[in-house]
Amino acid sequence: MLFSGNSIAVCAFLAWGLLPLYFQFIPSANVLELLSIRILFSIPCIYLLLKAKSLPMAKIWAAMRNRRVLLICFLAGIFNLTSLYSFTWAVTNGQVLAASLGYFMNPIFSIALGVLFLKDKLSTLQSVAVALSIAGIGLQVLYYGELPWLSIIMGGTFALYGLMKKFVDLDALSIMMIELILMLPFALCLIMSDLWHQTSVLYSDDNSKILLYLLSAPVTLIPLVLFSLAVEKISLIMIGFIQYIEPSIQFLLAVMIFGEVLLPVKVASFSLIWLGLLLCIADIVFKKRMSPTTSRL
């Protein structure tokens, strides 16, 4: 196989990490309209990918006659939209650090869900990494005296989105197409409402803004497709640790490009989380070096 599950996941989170650079051009965006346009234009994109992989739509229509599949895909779509709404609002309203924290927290949620529902096992280094991550987040909670709800919602719902995909016996693209079809009525209602009340971006005289809204579909869809493909191949624990790439990039963007204030408590918090990531990477390298020997036994 050309790409491993780990390398696909790395590409997905690299792309996600750089998304704030795109959204800085549409500050204070109408997030609901942005997401509705994304759903509308993502359907033909996924359809073309299905055609390219010779995956028949008939298989999708057949799967949609299964109530269990419909329910799981509907929940997955809701979780994904909730996470995307939180993320998009954060990065278009000067809260890139909050988005970064949300996705630093997401791996912990993913790991917990993997252990609780999928019987995944933690290695010793992974257990230490989880403990360090929890300690890093706990520092911020103690300092601010309240839970970072935006970050919790963002990270928690995306972890649930990844978990839902583990319970549907379909390829990643087919699941995504079902999700989009189920979310389409909501998107169309929102778009029609904005058009009716003349609040849609389509009434804007700024053609570049309209183009940015339209291009948000493929820009956000590419990493999501890669993520869905990765979930098919590797455990939620591995997904959780690799995902640290994304918030690390967003953290650097927030401080170095967007000029957000970096307090000492955040430096300590993120340092503990990054140390956990380094332990995870060490664990992956160790297992890769051991696997050829193990396979010869």
mmCIF file of C-alpha atoms in Angstrom:
data_model
loop_
_atom_site.group_PDB
_atom_site.id
_atom_site.type_symbol
_atom_site.label_atom_id
_atom_site.label_comp_id
_atom_site.label_asym_id
_atom_site.label_seq_id
_atom_site.Cartn_x
_atom_site.Cartn_y
_atom_site.Cartn_z
ATOM 1 C CA MET A 1 0.000 0.000 0.000
ATOM 2 C CA LEU A 2 1.337 3.428 -1.011
ATOM 3 C CA PHE A 3 0.422 5.267 2.205
ATOM 4 C CA SER A 4 0.070 3.866 5.717
ATOM 5 C CA GLY A 5 -2.718 4.861 8.073
ATOM 6 C CA ASN A 6 -0.223 6.837 10.168
ATOM 7 C CA SER A 7 1.076 8.860 7.192
ATOM 8 C CA ILE A 8 -2.474 9.621 6.011
ATOM 9 C CA ALA A 9 -3.353 10.827 9.516
ATOM 10 C CA VAL A 10 -0.241 13.040 9.589
ATOM 11 C CA CYS A 11 -1.239 14.657 6.274
ATOM 12 C CA ALA A 12 -4.787 15.219 7.566
ATOM 13 C CA PHE A 13 -3.667 17.001 10.719
ATOM 14 C CA LEU A 14 -1.011 19.048 8.932
ATOM 15 C CA ALA A 15 -3.750 20.372 6.624
ATOM 16 C CA TRP A 16 -6.109 21.031 9.539
ATOM 17 C CA GLY A 17 -3.400 22.824 11.465
ATOM 18 C CA LEU A 18 -2.937 25.340 8.651
ATOM 19 C CA LEU A 19 -6.667 26.098 8.218
ATOM 20 C CA PRO A 20 -6.586 29.277 10.365
ATOM 21 C CA LEU A 21 -4.414 30.849 7.654
ATOM 22 C CA TYR A 22 -7.348 30.458 5.267
ATOM 23 C CA PHE A 23 -10.075 31.638 7.635
ATOM 24 C CA GLN A 24 -8.193 34.794 8.613
ATOM 25 C CA PHE A 25 -9.422 36.232 5.300
ATOM 26 C CA ILE A 26 -13.086 35.922 6.374
ATOM 27 C CA PRO A 27 -13.215 37.352 9.922
ATOM 28 C CA SER A 28 -16.553 37.324 11.790
ATOM 29 C CA ALA A 29 -17.968 34.978 9.160
ATOM 30 C CA ASN A 30 -21.570 33.764 9.123
ATOM 31 C CA VAL A 31 -20.535 30.338 10.402
ATOM 32 C CA LEU A 32 -23.867 28.598 9.764
ATOM 33 C CA GLU A 33 -23.942 29.781 6.151
ATOM 34 C CA LEU A 34 -20.294 28.826 5.731
ATOM 35 C CA LEU A 35 -20.995 25.281 6.956
ATOM 36 C CA SER A 36 -24.168 25.034 4.851
ATOM 37 C CA ILE A 37 -22.246 25.965 1.702
ATOM 38 C CA ARG A 38 -19.603 23.445 2.676
ATOM 39 C CA ILE A 39 -22.194 20.647 2.902
ATOM 40 C CA LEU A 40 -23.805 21.630 -0.399
ATOM 41 C CA PHE A 41 -20.563 21.720 -2.372
ATOM 42 C CA SER A 42 -18.968 18.740 -0.610
ATOM 43 C CA ILE A 43 -21.541 16.303 -2.006
ATOM 44 C CA PRO A 44 -20.375 16.586 -5.654
ATOM 45 C CA CYS A 45 -16.741 16.474 -4.458
ATOM 46 C CA ILE A 46 -17.334 13.198 -2.596
ATOM 47 C CA TYR A 47 -19.333 11.857 -5.548
ATOM 48 C CA LEU A 48 -16.358 12.432 -7.861
ATOM 49 C CA LEU A 49 -14.043 10.695 -5.382
ATOM 50 C CA LEU A 50 -16.437 7.735 -5.220
ATOM 51 C CA LYS A 51 -16.409 7.532 -9.020
ATOM 52 C CA ALA A 52 -12.613 7.728 -9.084
ATOM 53 C CA LYS A 53 -12.411 4.771 -6.678
ATOM 54 C CA SER A 54 -15.146 2.872 -8.578
ATOM 55 C CA LEU A 55 -17.401 2.804 -5.511
ATOM 56 C CA PRO A 56 -21.070 2.513 -6.599
ATOM 57 C CA MET A 57 -23.780 4.835 -5.264
ATOM 58 C CA ALA A 58 -26.076 1.793 -5.219
ATOM 59 C CA LYS A 59 -24.097 0.514 -2.229
ATOM 60 C CA ILE A 60 -24.769 3.786 -0.406
ATOM 61 C CA TRP A 61 -28.518 3.754 -1.151
ATOM 62 C CA ALA A 62 -28.660 0.146 0.084
ATOM 63 C CA ALA A 63 -26.823 1.063 3.294
ATOM 64 C CA MET A 64 -29.246 3.938 3.892
ATOM 65 C CA ARG A 65 -32.107 1.438 4.142
ATOM 66 C CA ASN A 66 -30.478 0.167 7.329
ATOM 67 C CA ARG A 67 -31.832 2.160 10.299
ATOM 68 C CA ARG A 68 -28.753 1.490 12.407
ATOM 69 C CA VAL A 69 -26.461 2.882 9.701
ATOM 70 C CA LEU A 70 -28.720 5.914 9.275
ATOM 71 C CA LEU A 71 -28.737 6.647 12.995
ATOM 72 C CA ILE A 72 -24.961 6.307 13.405
ATOM 73 C CA CYS A 73 -24.236 8.420 10.300
ATOM 74 C CA PHE A 74 -26.756 11.046 11.427
ATOM 75 C CA LEU A 75 -25.087 11.262 14.846
ATOM 76 C CA ALA A 76 -21.678 11.414 13.173
ATOM 77 C CA GLY A 77 -22.875 14.281 10.978
ATOM 78 C CA ILE A 78 -24.235 16.204 13.987
ATOM 79 C CA PHE A 79 -21.022 15.695 15.973
ATOM 80 C CA ASN A 80 -18.899 16.787 13.017
ATOM 81 C CA LEU A 81 -20.973 19.914 12.378
ATOM 82 C CA THR A 82 -20.872 20.870 16.059
ATOM 83 C CA SER A 83 -17.093 20.525 16.122
ATOM 84 C CA LEU A 84 -16.718 22.400 12.831
ATOM 85 C CA TYR A 85 -19.006 25.188 14.027
ATOM 86 C CA SER A 86 -16.948 25.639 17.215
ATOM 87 C CA PHE A 87 -13.671 25.565 15.290
ATOM 88 C CA THR A 88 -14.818 27.925 12.538
ATOM 89 C CA TRP A 89 -16.265 30.401 15.039
ATOM 90 C CA ALA A 90 -13.006 30.333 17.026
ATOM 91 C CA VAL A 91 -10.662 30.923 14.088
ATOM 92 C CA THR A 92 -12.853 33.665 12.553
ATOM 93 C CA ASN A 93 -13.203 35.495 15.889
ATOM 94 C CA GLY A 94 -9.600 35.724 17.059
ATOM 95 C CA GLN A 95 -9.702 32.603 19.259
ATOM 96 C CA VAL A 96 -7.077 30.429 17.548
ATOM 97 C CA LEU A 97 -5.526 29.481 20.906
ATOM 98 C CA ALA A 98 -8.941 28.218 22.062
ATOM 99 C CA ALA A 99 -9.160 26.147 18.871
ATOM 100 C CA SER A 100 -5.663 24.854 19.548
ATOM 101 C CA LEU A 101 -6.558 23.847 23.109
ATOM 102 C CA GLY A 102 -9.732 22.137 21.840
ATOM 103 C CA TYR A 103 -7.761 19.914 19.539
ATOM 104 C CA PHE A 104 -5.093 19.327 22.181
ATOM 105 C CA MET A 105 -7.933 17.977 24.329
ATOM 106 C CA ASN A 106 -9.443 15.910 21.509
ATOM 107 C CA PRO A 107 -6.787 13.144 21.585
ATOM 108 C CA ILE A 108 -7.520 12.574 25.263
ATOM 109 C CA PHE A 109 -11.216 12.166 24.448
ATOM 110 C CA SER A 110 -10.358 9.865 21.511
ATOM 111 C CA ILE A 111 -8.079 7.726 23.645
ATOM 112 C CA ALA A 112 -10.685 7.480 26.431
ATOM 113 C CA LEU A 113 -13.399 6.496 23.946
ATOM 114 C CA GLY A 114 -11.089 3.935 22.340
ATOM 115 C CA VAL A 115 -10.344 2.328 25.695
ATOM 116 C CA LEU A 116 -13.976 2.422 26.900
ATOM 117 C CA PHE A 117 -15.822 1.348 23.759
ATOM 118 C CA LEU A 118 -13.297 -0.369 21.482
ATOM 119 C CA LYS A 119 -11.157 -2.150 24.096
ATOM 120 C CA ASP A 120 -7.978 -0.431 22.858
ATOM 121 C CA LYS A 121 -4.926 -0.960 25.067
ATOM 122 C CA LEU A 122 -2.484 1.706 26.257
ATOM 123 C CA SER A 123 1.247 1.017 26.364
ATOM 124 C CA THR A 124 3.280 2.329 29.303
ATOM 125 C CA LEU A 125 4.580 5.333 27.330
ATOM 126 C CA GLN A 126 1.087 6.095 26.037
ATOM 127 C CA SER A 127 -0.277 6.017 29.592
ATOM 128 C CA VAL A 128 2.386 8.498 30.723
ATOM 129 C CA ALA A 129 1.607 10.690 27.686
ATOM 130 C CA VAL A 130 -2.094 10.739 28.593
ATOM 131 C CA ALA A 131 -1.273 11.667 32.199
ATOM 132 C CA LEU A 132 0.957 14.537 31.043
ATOM 133 C CA SER A 133 -1.748 15.803 28.679
ATOM 134 C CA ILE A 134 -4.375 15.745 31.422
ATOM 135 C CA ALA A 135 -1.969 17.591 33.745
ATOM 136 C CA GLY A 136 -1.348 20.233 31.058
ATOM 137 C CA ILE A 137 -5.035 20.884 30.581
ATOM 138 C CA GLY A 138 -5.613 20.813 34.342
ATOM 139 C CA LEU A 139 -3.135 23.681 34.765
ATOM 140 C CA GLN A 140 -5.255 25.924 32.558
ATOM 141 C CA VAL A 141 -8.454 24.917 34.343
ATOM 142 C CA LEU A 142 -6.888 25.749 37.742
ATOM 143 C CA TYR A 143 -5.521 29.082 36.495
ATOM 144 C CA TYR A 144 -8.722 30.338 34.879
ATOM 145 C CA GLY A 145 -11.040 28.788 37.461
ATOM 146 C CA GLU A 146 -13.473 27.442 34.891
ATOM 147 C CA LEU A 147 -13.746 24.821 32.227
ATOM 148 C CA PRO A 148 -12.826 25.944 28.686
ATOM 149 C CA TRP A 149 -16.239 25.040 27.272
ATOM 150 C CA LEU A 150 -15.530 26.047 23.664
ATOM 151 C CA SER A 151 -12.447 23.834 23.595
ATOM 152 C CA ILE A 152 -14.246 20.957 25.339
ATOM 153 C CA ILE A 153 -17.152 21.032 22.882
ATOM 154 C CA MET A 154 -14.793 21.252 19.918
ATOM 155 C CA GLY A 155 -12.548 18.390 21.012
ATOM 156 C CA GLY A 156 -15.251 16.177 22.538
ATOM 157 C CA THR A 157 -17.629 16.205 19.579
ATOM 158 C CA PHE A 158 -14.830 15.494 17.108
ATOM 159 C CA ALA A 159 -13.717 12.517 19.197
ATOM 160 C CA LEU A 160 -17.301 11.231 19.129
ATOM 161 C CA TYR A 161 -17.312 11.737 15.346
ATOM 162 C CA GLY A 162 -14.268 9.472 15.020
ATOM 163 C CA LEU A 163 -15.854 6.882 17.314
ATOM 164 C CA MET A 164 -19.082 6.737 15.258
ATOM 165 C CA LYS A 165 -17.108 5.762 12.157
ATOM 166 C CA LYS A 166 -15.850 2.653 13.929
ATOM 167 C CA PHE A 167 -19.406 1.255 14.150
ATOM 168 C CA VAL A 168 -20.293 1.378 10.441
ATOM 169 C CA ASP A 169 -18.973 -1.365 8.169
ATOM 170 C CA LEU A 170 -18.509 0.849 5.120
ATOM 171 C CA ASP A 171 -15.585 2.589 3.451
ATOM 172 C CA ALA A 172 -14.767 6.130 4.603
ATOM 173 C CA LEU A 173 -16.053 7.921 1.483
ATOM 174 C CA SER A 174 -19.405 6.113 1.547
ATOM 175 C CA ILE A 175 -19.904 7.027 5.207
ATOM 176 C CA MET A 176 -19.086 10.654 4.454
ATOM 177 C CA MET A 177 -21.555 10.720 1.570
ATOM 178 C CA ILE A 178 -24.335 9.365 3.813
ATOM 179 C CA GLU A 179 -23.475 11.980 6.472
ATOM 180 C CA LEU A 180 -23.647 14.781 3.908
ATOM 181 C CA ILE A 181 -26.945 13.550 2.444
ATOM 182 C CA LEU A 182 -28.475 13.443 5.938
ATOM 183 C CA MET A 183 -27.205 16.961 6.746
ATOM 184 C CA LEU A 184 -28.284 18.391 3.367
ATOM 185 C CA PRO A 185 -31.892 19.311 4.379
ATOM 186 C CA PHE A 186 -30.565 21.425 7.280
ATOM 187 C CA ALA A 187 -28.031 23.122 5.002
ATOM 188 C CA LEU A 188 -30.639 23.911 2.334
ATOM 189 C CA CYS A 189 -33.023 25.369 4.936
ATOM 190 C CA LEU A 190 -30.298 27.664 6.283
ATOM 191 C CA ILE A 191 -29.220 28.779 2.812
ATOM 192 C CA MET A 192 -32.813 29.474 1.741
ATOM 193 C CA SER A 193 -33.439 31.404 4.979
ATOM 194 C CA ASP A 194 -30.380 33.609 4.392
ATOM 195 C CA LEU A 195 -31.452 34.201 0.794
ATOM 196 C CA TRP A 196 -35.015 35.023 1.863
ATOM 197 C CA HIS A 197 -33.838 37.517 4.482
ATOM 198 C CA GLN A 198 -31.152 38.865 2.113
ATOM 199 C CA THR A 199 -28.408 38.186 4.654
ATOM 200 C CA SER A 200 -26.558 35.700 2.455
ATOM 201 C CA VAL A 201 -22.977 36.323 1.402
ATOM 202 C CA LEU A 202 -24.282 36.026 -2.169
ATOM 203 C CA TYR A 203 -25.778 39.510 -1.748
ATOM 204 C CA SER A 204 -22.316 40.879 -0.996
ATOM 205 C CA ASP A 205 -20.512 43.091 -3.507
ATOM 206 C CA ASP A 206 -17.228 41.516 -2.419
ATOM 207 C CA ASN A 207 -16.583 38.770 -4.980
ATOM 208 C CA SER A 208 -13.443 37.610 -3.183
ATOM 209 C CA LYS A 209 -15.475 37.005 -0.011
ATOM 210 C CA ILE A 210 -18.034 34.971 -1.963
ATOM 211 C CA LEU A 211 -15.202 32.922 -3.489
ATOM 212 C CA LEU A 212 -13.666 32.293 -0.051
ATOM 213 C CA TYR A 213 -17.019 30.992 1.226
ATOM 214 C CA LEU A 214 -17.371 28.667 -1.767
ATOM 215 C CA LEU A 215 -13.797 27.388 -1.564
ATOM 216 C CA SER A 216 -14.243 26.594 2.132
ATOM 217 C CA ALA A 217 -15.895 23.329 1.013
ATOM 218 C CA PRO A 218 -12.850 21.692 -0.635
ATOM 219 C CA VAL A 219 -10.429 23.365 1.812
ATOM 220 C CA THR A 220 -12.125 21.761 4.836
ATOM 221 C CA LEU A 221 -13.121 18.580 3.030
ATOM 222 C CA ILE A 222 -9.595 17.461 2.074
ATOM 223 C CA PRO A 223 -8.336 16.933 5.650
ATOM 224 C CA LEU A 224 -11.674 15.380 6.638
ATOM 225 C CA VAL A 225 -11.412 12.815 3.828
ATOM 226 C CA LEU A 226 -7.845 12.006 4.875
ATOM 227 C CA PHE A 227 -8.951 11.702 8.517
ATOM 228 C CA SER A 228 -11.785 9.343 7.563
ATOM 229 C CA LEU A 229 -9.387 7.175 5.565
ATOM 230 C CA ALA A 230 -6.967 7.088 8.505
ATOM 231 C CA VAL A 231 -9.716 6.039 10.956
ATOM 232 C CA GLU A 232 -10.319 2.988 8.744
ATOM 233 C CA LYS A 233 -6.713 1.861 9.106
ATOM 234 C CA ILE A 234 -5.472 2.681 12.614
ATOM 235 C CA SER A 235 -6.780 2.759 16.190
ATOM 236 C CA LEU A 236 -8.371 5.760 17.882
ATOM 237 C CA ILE A 237 -5.431 5.788 20.301
ATOM 238 C CA MET A 238 -2.976 6.285 17.428
ATOM 239 C CA ILE A 239 -5.284 8.845 15.794
ATOM 240 C CA GLY A 240 -5.431 10.664 19.110
ATOM 241 C CA PHE A 241 -1.691 11.022 19.486
ATOM 242 C CA ILE A 242 -0.960 11.919 15.851
ATOM 243 C CA GLN A 243 -3.597 14.641 16.105
ATOM 244 C CA TYR A 244 -1.288 16.636 18.389
ATOM 245 C CA ILE A 245 0.326 17.887 15.158
ATOM 246 C CA GLU A 246 -2.738 20.007 14.376
ATOM 247 C CA PRO A 247 -3.086 22.031 17.607
ATOM 248 C CA SER A 248 0.704 22.461 17.811
ATOM 249 C CA ILE A 249 0.649 24.209 14.430
ATOM 250 C CA GLN A 250 -2.378 26.286 15.447
ATOM 251 C CA PHE A 251 -0.649 27.233 18.699
ATOM 252 C CA LEU A 252 2.363 28.548 16.774
ATOM 253 C CA LEU A 253 0.127 30.413 14.306
ATOM 254 C CA ALA A 254 -1.844 32.024 17.150
ATOM 255 C CA VAL A 255 1.284 33.333 18.863
ATOM 256 C CA MET A 256 3.617 34.086 15.957
ATOM 257 C CA ILE A 257 1.203 35.277 13.254
ATOM 258 C CA PHE A 258 -2.094 36.277 14.875
ATOM 259 C CA GLY A 259 -0.476 37.944 17.898
ATOM 260 C CA GLU A 260 -2.574 36.287 20.609
ATOM 261 C CA VAL A 261 -1.297 36.743 24.180
ATOM 262 C CA LEU A 262 0.713 33.797 25.520
ATOM 263 C CA LEU A 263 0.588 33.633 29.314
ATOM 264 C CA PRO A 264 3.141 31.622 31.383
ATOM 265 C CA VAL A 265 0.432 29.131 32.406
ATOM 266 C CA LYS A 266 -0.197 28.349 28.759
ATOM 267 C CA VAL A 267 3.522 27.838 28.158
ATOM 268 C CA ALA A 268 3.634 25.326 31.047
ATOM 269 C CA SER A 269 0.415 23.658 29.922
ATOM 270 C CA PHE A 270 1.429 23.226 26.304
ATOM 271 C CA SER A 271 4.939 22.070 27.337
ATOM 272 C CA LEU A 272 3.468 19.161 29.292
ATOM 273 C CA ILE A 273 1.255 18.236 26.338
ATOM 274 C CA TRP A 274 4.164 18.396 23.875
ATOM 275 C CA LEU A 275 6.240 16.189 26.187
ATOM 276 C CA GLY A 276 3.412 13.650 26.007
ATOM 277 C CA LEU A 277 3.530 13.868 22.216
ATOM 278 C CA LEU A 278 7.275 13.189 22.192
ATOM 279 C CA LEU A 279 6.719 10.086 24.317
ATOM 280 C CA CYS A 280 4.065 8.927 21.871
ATOM 281 C CA ILE A 281 6.407 9.409 18.920
ATOM 282 C CA ALA A 282 9.101 7.459 20.782
ATOM 283 C CA ASP A 283 6.582 4.672 21.360
ATOM 284 C CA ILE A 284 5.670 4.533 17.638
ATOM 285 C CA VAL A 285 9.362 4.421 16.597
ATOM 286 C CA PHE A 286 10.105 1.689 19.143
ATOM 287 C CA LYS A 287 7.198 -0.471 17.912
ATOM 288 C CA LYS A 288 8.220 -0.033 14.266
ATOM 289 C CA ARG A 289 11.751 -1.159 15.033
ATOM 290 C CA MET A 290 10.502 -4.160 16.988
ATOM 291 C CA SER A 291 7.900 -5.337 14.453
ATOM 292 C CA PRO A 292 10.297 -6.887 11.867
ATOM 293 C CA THR A 293 11.954 -8.935 14.640
ATOM 294 C CA THR A 294 8.583 -10.009 16.000
ATOM 295 C CA SER A 295 7.329 -11.089 12.586
ATOM 296 C CA ARG A 296 10.306 -13.461 12.147
ATOM 297 C CA LEU A 297 9.680 -15.281 15.414
#
